CSV table of C-alpha atoms in Angstrom, one decimal:
chain,number,residue,atom,x,y,z
A,1,MET,CA,-12.3,-36.0,34.4
A,2,LEU,CA,-12.5,-33.4,31.6
A,3,LYS,CA,-13.2,-34.9,28.2
A,4,LEU,CA,-10.3,-34.4,25.8
A,5,TYR,CA,-12.6,-32.1,23.6
A,6,ASP,CA,-13.4,-29.9,26.7
A,7,PHE,CA,-9.7,-29.8,27.7
A,8,MET,CA,-8.6,-28.7,24.2
A,9,GLU,CA,-11.2,-25.9,24.3
A,10,PHE,CA,-9.8,-24.9,27.7
A,11,LEU,CA,-6.3,-24.9,26.3
A,12,ASP,CA,-7.3,-23.0,23.2
A,13,ARG,CA,-8.7,-20.2,25.4
A,14,TYR,CA,-5.3,-19.7,27.1
A,15,GLN,CA,-3.4,-20.1,23.9
A,16,GLN,CA,-5.5,-17.3,22.3
A,17,ILE,CA,-4.7,-15.0,25.3
A,18,VAL,CA,-1.0,-15.7,24.8
A,19,ALA,CA,-1.2,-15.3,21.0
A,20,ASP,CA,-3.0,-12.0,21.3
A,21,ALA,CA,-0.4,-10.7,23.8
A,22,ILE,CA,2.5,-11.8,21.5
A,23,THR,CA,0.9,-9.9,18.6
A,24,LYS,CA,0.4,-6.8,20.8
A,25,TYR,CA,4.0,-6.9,21.9
A,26,THR,CA,5.7,-7.7,18.6
A,27,PHE,CA,9.1,-6.1,18.4
A,28,LYS,CA,9.1,-3.0,16.2
A,29,ASP,CA,12.5,-1.8,17.5
A,30,LYS,CA,15.6,-1.3,15.4
A,31,PRO,CA,18.0,-2.6,14.1
A,32,THR,CA,15.7,-5.0,12.4
A,33,GLU,CA,18.6,-7.4,11.9
A,34,LEU,CA,18.4,-8.0,15.7
A,35,TYR,CA,14.6,-7.9,16.3
A,36,ASP,CA,13.3,-9.7,13.2
A,37,PRO,CA,15.0,-13.0,14.3
A,38,MET,CA,13.4,-12.5,17.8
A,39,ASN,CA,10.0,-12.1,16.2
A,40,TYR,CA,10.7,-15.1,13.9
A,41,ILE,CA,11.2,-17.6,16.8
A,42,ILE,CA,8.4,-16.2,18.9
A,43,SER,CA,5.9,-16.3,16.0
A,44,HIS,CA,6.5,-20.0,15.5
A,45,GLY,CA,5.2,-20.4,19.0
A,46,GLY,CA,4.8,-24.2,19.4
A,47,LYS,CA,2.1,-24.9,22.0
A,48,ARG,CA,3.3,-22.0,24.3
A,49,LEU,CA,2.7,-24.2,27.3
A,50,ARG,CA,4.9,-22.4,29.8
A,51,PRO,CA,3.1,-19.0,29.6
A,52,ILE,CA,-0.1,-21.0,29.8
A,53,MET,CA,1.1,-22.5,33.1
A,54,VAL,CA,1.6,-19.0,34.5
A,55,LEU,CA,-2.0,-18.1,33.5
A,56,MET,CA,-3.5,-21.4,34.8
A,57,ALA,CA,-1.8,-21.0,38.2
A,58,CYS,CA,-3.0,-17.4,38.5
A,59,ASP,CA,-6.5,-18.5,37.6
A,60,LEU,CA,-6.4,-21.5,40.0
A,61,PHE,CA,-5.8,-19.2,43.0
A,62,GLY,CA,-8.3,-16.5,41.9
A,63,GLY,CA,-5.8,-14.0,40.6
A,64,ASP,CA,-6.3,-11.3,38.0
A,65,LEU,CA,-5.2,-12.7,34.6
A,66,LYS,CA,-4.5,-9.2,33.3
A,67,GLN,CA,-1.6,-8.9,35.8
A,68,ALA,CA,-0.2,-12.3,34.7
A,69,ILE,CA,-0.2,-11.8,31.0
A,70,LYS,CA,3.1,-9.8,30.7
A,71,PRO,CA,5.0,-12.2,33.2
A,72,ALA,CA,3.6,-15.1,31.2
A,73,LEU,CA,5.2,-13.5,28.1
A,74,ALA,CA,8.4,-13.1,30.1
A,75,ILE,CA,8.5,-16.9,30.5
A,76,GLU,CA,7.9,-17.5,26.8
A,77,PHE,CA,10.6,-15.0,25.7
A,78,PHE,CA,13.0,-16.5,28.2
A,79,HIS,CA,12.2,-20.0,27.0
A,80,ASN,CA,12.8,-19.0,23.4
A,81,PHE,CA,16.1,-17.4,24.3
A,82,THR,CA,17.3,-20.7,25.7
A,83,LEU,CA,16.1,-22.5,22.5
A,84,ILE,CA,18.1,-20.2,20.3
A,85,HIS,CA,21.3,-20.8,22.3
A,86,ASP,CA,20.6,-24.5,22.6
A,87,ASP,CA,20.3,-24.8,18.9
A,88,ILE,CA,23.6,-23.1,18.4
A,89,MET,CA,25.3,-25.4,20.9
A,90,ASP,CA,23.7,-28.5,19.3
A,91,GLU,CA,24.3,-27.2,15.8
A,92,ALA,CA,20.6,-28.0,15.2
A,93,PRO,CA,19.3,-27.2,11.7
A,94,LEU,CA,15.6,-27.3,12.7
A,95,ARG,CA,13.3,-26.1,15.5
A,96,ARG,CA,9.6,-26.8,15.2
A,97,ASN,CA,10.2,-28.0,11.7
A,98,LYS,CA,11.6,-24.6,10.6
A,99,PRO,CA,15.2,-23.5,10.0
A,100,THR,CA,16.9,-22.4,13.3
A,101,ILE,CA,18.0,-18.8,13.6
A,102,HIS,CA,21.7,-19.4,13.4
A,103,THR,CA,21.1,-21.4,10.2
A,104,LEU,CA,19.4,-18.5,8.6
A,105,HIS,CA,21.3,-15.5,10.1
A,106,GLY,CA,24.6,-16.9,11.4
A,107,ILE,CA,25.8,-17.6,14.9
A,108,ASN,CA,26.5,-13.9,15.9
A,109,VAL,CA,22.9,-12.9,15.2
A,110,GLY,CA,21.7,-16.0,17.0
A,111,ILE,CA,23.7,-15.1,20.2
A,112,LEU,CA,22.6,-11.5,20.1
A,113,SER,CA,18.9,-12.1,19.4
A,114,GLY,CA,18.9,-14.7,22.2
A,115,ASP,CA,20.4,-12.2,24.6
A,116,GLY,CA,17.8,-9.6,23.5
A,117,LEU,CA,14.9,-11.9,24.3
A,118,MET,CA,16.2,-12.6,27.7
A,119,LEU,CA,16.6,-8.9,28.5
A,120,LYS,CA,13.2,-8.1,27.1
A,121,ALA,CA,11.8,-10.9,29.3
A,122,TYR,CA,12.9,-9.0,32.5
A,123,LYS,CA,11.1,-5.9,31.4
A,124,PHE,CA,7.8,-7.7,31.4
A,125,PHE,CA,7.8,-8.0,35.2
A,126,GLU,CA,8.0,-4.2,35.7
A,127,ASP,CA,4.3,-3.6,36.2
A,128,LEU,CA,4.0,-5.9,39.3
A,129,GLU,CA,3.6,-4.4,42.7
A,130,PRO,CA,7.0,-4.2,44.6
A,131,GLU,CA,6.8,-7.3,46.8
A,132,ILE,CA,5.4,-9.6,44.1
A,133,PHE,CA,7.9,-8.1,41.6
A,134,LYS,CA,10.8,-9.0,44.0
A,135,ALA,CA,9.6,-12.5,44.6
A,136,CYS,CA,9.0,-13.2,40.8
A,137,ILE,CA,12.4,-11.8,39.8
A,138,ARG,CA,14.1,-13.8,42.4
A,139,ILE,CA,12.5,-17.0,41.1
A,140,PHE,CA,13.0,-16.1,37.5
A,141,THR,CA,16.8,-15.3,38.0
A,142,HIS,CA,17.3,-18.4,40.1
A,143,THR,CA,15.6,-20.5,37.4
A,144,GLY,CA,17.8,-19.0,34.7
A,145,LEU,CA,21.0,-19.9,36.7
A,146,LEU,CA,19.8,-23.4,37.3
A,147,LEU,CA,19.0,-23.8,33.6
A,148,CYS,CA,22.6,-22.7,32.7
A,149,GLU,CA,23.9,-25.2,35.2
A,150,GLY,CA,21.7,-27.9,33.7
A,151,GLN,CA,23.0,-27.1,30.2
A,152,GLN,CA,26.6,-27.3,31.4
A,153,TYR,CA,26.0,-30.7,33.0
A,154,ASP,CA,24.5,-31.8,29.7
A,155,ILE,CA,27.6,-30.7,27.9
A,156,ASN,CA,29.9,-32.3,30.5
A,157,PHE,CA,28.0,-35.6,30.1
A,158,GLU,CA,29.1,-35.8,26.4
A,159,THR,CA,32.7,-36.4,27.5
A,160,GLN,CA,32.2,-37.6,31.1
A,161,GLU,CA,32.7,-41.3,31.4
A,162,ASN,CA,30.7,-42.1,34.5
A,163,VAL,CA,27.3,-40.4,34.4
A,164,THR,CA,24.9,-41.7,37.1
A,165,PHE,CA,21.1,-41.9,36.9
A,166,ASP,CA,21.0,-39.2,39.7
A,167,ASP,CA,23.3,-37.0,37.7
A,168,TYR,CA,20.9,-37.3,34.7
A,169,ILE,CA,17.8,-36.5,36.9
A,170,ARG,CA,19.5,-33.4,38.3
A,171,MET,CA,20.5,-32.2,34.9
A,172,ILE,CA,17.0,-32.5,33.4
A,173,THR,CA,15.4,-31.0,36.6
A,174,TYR,CA,17.6,-27.9,36.0
A,175,LYS,CA,17.2,-27.9,32.2
A,176,THR,CA,13.5,-28.5,32.0
A,177,GLY,CA,11.8,-29.2,35.3
A,178,VAL,CA,12.4,-25.9,37.0
A,179,LEU,CA,11.1,-23.8,34.1
A,180,SER,CA,7.7,-25.5,34.2
A,181,ALA,CA,7.8,-25.4,38.0
A,182,SER,CA,8.7,-21.7,38.1
A,183,SER,CA,6.0,-20.8,35.6
A,184,PHE,CA,3.3,-22.3,37.9
A,185,GLU,CA,4.9,-20.7,41.0
A,186,ILE,CA,5.1,-17.2,39.4
A,187,GLY,CA,1.4,-17.5,38.4
A,188,SER,CA,0.5,-18.5,41.9
A,189,LEU,CA,2.5,-15.6,43.5
A,190,ILE,CA,0.8,-13.0,41.2
A,191,ALA,CA,-2.5,-14.4,42.5
A,192,LYS,CA,-1.2,-14.1,46.1
A,193,ALA,CA,-1.4,-17.8,46.9
A,194,ASN,CA,0.1,-18.8,50.3
A,195,PHE,CA,3.7,-20.2,50.5
A,196,LYS,CA,2.6,-23.8,51.0
A,197,ASP,CA,0.3,-23.8,47.9
A,198,ALA,CA,2.9,-22.0,45.8
A,199,LYS,CA,5.5,-24.7,46.7
A,200,ALA,CA,3.1,-27.5,46.0
A,201,ILE,CA,2.3,-26.2,42.5
A,202,PHE,CA,6.0,-25.6,41.9
A,203,ASN,CA,6.7,-29.3,42.7
A,204,PHE,CA,3.8,-30.4,40.5
A,205,GLY,CA,5.4,-28.5,37.7
A,206,LYS,CA,8.9,-29.8,38.4
A,207,HIS,CA,7.9,-33.5,38.2
A,208,ILE,CA,5.7,-32.9,35.1
A,209,GLY,CA,8.7,-31.1,33.5
A,210,ILE,CA,11.0,-34.1,34.4
A,211,ALA,CA,8.4,-36.5,32.8
A,212,PHE,CA,8.2,-34.2,29.8
A,213,GLN,CA,12.0,-34.3,29.3
A,214,ILE,CA,12.2,-38.1,29.6
A,215,MET,CA,9.4,-38.2,27.0
A,216,ASP,CA,11.6,-35.9,24.8
A,217,ASP,CA,14.5,-38.3,25.1
A,218,TYR,CA,12.2,-41.2,24.3
A,219,LEU,CA,10.7,-39.5,21.2
A,220,ASP,CA,14.2,-38.5,19.9
A,221,VAL,CA,14.8,-42.2,19.2
A,222,PHE,CA,11.3,-43.8,19.2
A,223,GLY,CA,9.1,-41.0,18.0
A,224,ASP,CA,7.5,-40.1,14.7
A,225,GLN,CA,10.0,-37.5,13.4
A,226,ALA,CA,7.5,-35.8,11.1
A,227,GLN,CA,5.4,-35.0,14.3
A,228,PHE,CA,8.4,-34.3,16.5
A,229,GLY,CA,10.1,-31.8,14.2
A,230,LYS,CA,13.7,-32.6,15.0
A,231,LYS,CA,16.4,-34.7,13.4
A,232,HIS,CA,15.9,-38.4,14.2
A,233,ALA,CA,18.2,-39.7,17.0
A,234,GLY,CA,20.0,-36.4,17.3
A,235,ASP,CA,20.9,-37.3,20.9
A,236,ILE,CA,22.7,-40.4,19.7
A,237,TYR,CA,24.7,-38.4,17.1
A,238,GLU,CA,25.6,-35.9,19.8
A,239,ASN,CA,26.6,-38.6,22.4
A,240,LYS,CA,24.0,-37.3,24.8
A,241,LYS,CA,23.9,-39.5,28.0
A,242,THR,CA,20.1,-39.6,28.0
A,243,VAL,CA,17.9,-41.8,30.2
A,244,LEU,CA,17.8,-44.3,27.3
A,245,TYR,CA,21.6,-44.5,27.2
A,246,LEU,CA,21.9,-44.8,31.0
A,247,MET,CA,19.3,-47.6,31.3
A,248,ALA,CA,20.7,-49.4,28.3
A,249,ARG,CA,24.2,-49.4,29.9
A,250,GLU,CA,22.6,-50.7,33.2
A,251,HIS,CA,20.8,-53.6,31.5
A,252,ALA,CA,23.3,-54.4,28.7
A,253,THR,CA,25.6,-57.4,28.5
A,254,ASP,CA,29.4,-56.7,28.7
A,255,GLU,CA,29.6,-57.0,25.0
A,256,GLU,CA,26.8,-54.5,24.4
A,257,ARG,CA,28.3,-52.1,26.9
A,258,LYS,CA,31.6,-52.2,25.1
A,259,GLU,CA,29.8,-51.5,21.8
A,260,LEU,CA,28.0,-48.5,23.4
A,261,ASP,CA,31.3,-47.2,24.7
A,262,TYR,CA,32.8,-47.5,21.2
A,263,TRP,CA,30.0,-45.6,19.5
A,264,TYR,CA,29.7,-42.9,22.2
A,265,SER,CA,33.5,-42.3,21.9
A,266,LYS,CA,33.0,-40.7,18.4
A,267,LYS,CA,30.9,-37.8,17.3
A,268,THR,CA,29.8,-38.8,13.9
A,269,ASP,CA,26.9,-38.7,11.5
A,270,ASN,CA,27.5,-42.3,10.6
A,271,ILE,CA,24.2,-44.1,10.2
A,272,ASP,CA,25.7,-47.3,11.5
A,273,LYS,CA,26.1,-45.6,14.8
A,274,VAL,CA,22.4,-44.9,15.1
A,275,TYR,CA,21.4,-48.3,13.8
A,276,ASN,CA,23.6,-50.2,16.3
A,277,VAL,CA,22.8,-48.0,19.3
A,278,GLU,CA,19.1,-48.3,18.6
A,279,LYS,CA,19.5,-52.1,18.4
A,280,ILE,CA,21.0,-52.2,21.9
A,281,PHE,CA,18.2,-49.8,23.1
A,282,ARG,CA,15.6,-52.2,21.8
A,283,ARG,CA,17.2,-55.3,23.1
A,284,THR,CA,17.5,-53.8,26.6
A,285,LYS,CA,13.8,-52.7,26.4
A,286,VAL,CA,14.7,-49.1,27.4
A,287,ASP,CA,11.7,-47.8,25.5
A,288,GLU,CA,9.3,-49.6,28.0
A,289,LYS,CA,11.4,-48.6,31.0
A,290,ALA,CA,11.4,-45.0,30.0
A,291,LEU,CA,7.6,-44.9,29.6
A,292,ARG,CA,7.3,-46.4,33.1
A,293,LEU,CA,9.6,-43.7,34.5
A,294,ILE,CA,7.5,-41.0,32.8
A,295,GLU,CA,4.4,-42.4,34.5
A,296,LYS,CA,6.2,-42.5,37.9
A,297,HIS,CA,7.0,-38.7,37.7
A,298,ASN,CA,3.5,-37.9,36.5
A,299,GLU,CA,2.1,-39.6,39.6
A,300,ILE,CA,4.6,-37.8,41.9
A,301,GLY,CA,3.6,-34.5,40.3
A,302,GLN,CA,-0.1,-35.2,40.8
A,303,SER,CA,0.4,-36.2,44.4
A,304,TYR,CA,1.7,-32.6,45.0
A,305,LEU,CA,-1.4,-31.2,43.3
A,306,GLN,CA,-3.6,-33.1,45.8
A,307,LYS,CA,-1.9,-31.2,48.7
A,308,ILE,CA,-3.4,-27.9,47.5
A,309,ASP,CA,-6.5,-27.1,49.4
A,310,ILE,CA,-8.9,-26.2,46.6
A,311,PRO,CA,-11.9,-28.0,45.1
A,312,GLU,CA,-11.1,-31.1,43.0
A,313,GLU,CA,-13.0,-29.6,40.1
A,314,LYS,CA,-10.4,-26.8,39.8
A,315,LYS,CA,-7.5,-29.3,39.7
A,316,LYS,CA,-8.9,-31.3,36.8
A,317,PRO,CA,-7.4,-29.1,34.0
A,318,PHE,CA,-3.9,-29.5,35.6
A,319,ILE,CA,-4.2,-33.3,35.6
A,320,GLU,CA,-5.4,-33.1,32.0
A,321,LEU,CA,-2.5,-30.8,31.1
A,322,ALA,CA,0.0,-33.3,32.5
A,323,ASN,CA,-1.7,-36.2,30.6
A,324,TYR,CA,-1.7,-34.0,27.4
A,325,LEU,CA,2.0,-33.2,27.7
A,326,LEU,CA,2.8,-36.9,28.0
A,327,ARG,CA,0.5,-38.0,25.2
A,328,ARG,CA,2.7,-36.5,22.5
A,329,GLU,CA,3.1,-38.4,19.2
A,330,SER,CA,5.3,-41.5,19.4
């Protein structure tokens, strides 16, 4: 396996390519009231993992990275568009430890700048040759629609009484899994990988994305908030039916179930709500169960990686990327 130091160097190389491209394509358009907020969220960057996935997949199948850079930015712009709108819907004050766009500029600017990012994202596919362009746009558009469906399911769950575990997995697959999956698939198509390999790398990304979202749910309650950069237990405040909630309900006593129902029937910033729900989460050991589920999806993802007929050496960075994503601060 790659040593962590070597992998971080490997990741830094791709991050630098993405950072340079973002600098090159900084918005200089007018009105600045629309484009400055777009530059603001893009410049915060985070780890920029989804555009890196495009580049990694293109590299894996021997493609020309120069052709993949603009489509990689399309994924990054699109991802940030979803974050702006997500933050508005969740009334989130922070994103990556910085004030959210709607907090700084109001909801109207948040909606418009999000829309602007999505439309700019489409323009970044224009240089691809026609057949690859058509394939990438088809995947990109389908991914966007699934993401909207996933977001709506997530909203529905807040007031829906009976949410099943399968409902939850479908929701996070659409909301998170398919964007990672499509990032890898788009990179592989730009490199002209065959259909079987493109689907295998898609499924690798999908399961890694699912594991990543379960980790996100876990960290929301059990993570170090200074590292995580979000409000502690925001999902509990928002009555989100996360994997922690669903597993707690499954393993709770009748009394605990009634208490969960009581707290999840009110949308309140009451600290007692968080304290009491967390207590049930700990008693039902959902923290341990969630970590096991993360490992399971990581293993499924890596089994798809093994189906790709390329030297094992070339697969190592993908295995390390999955491990890195799931090693976030807790």
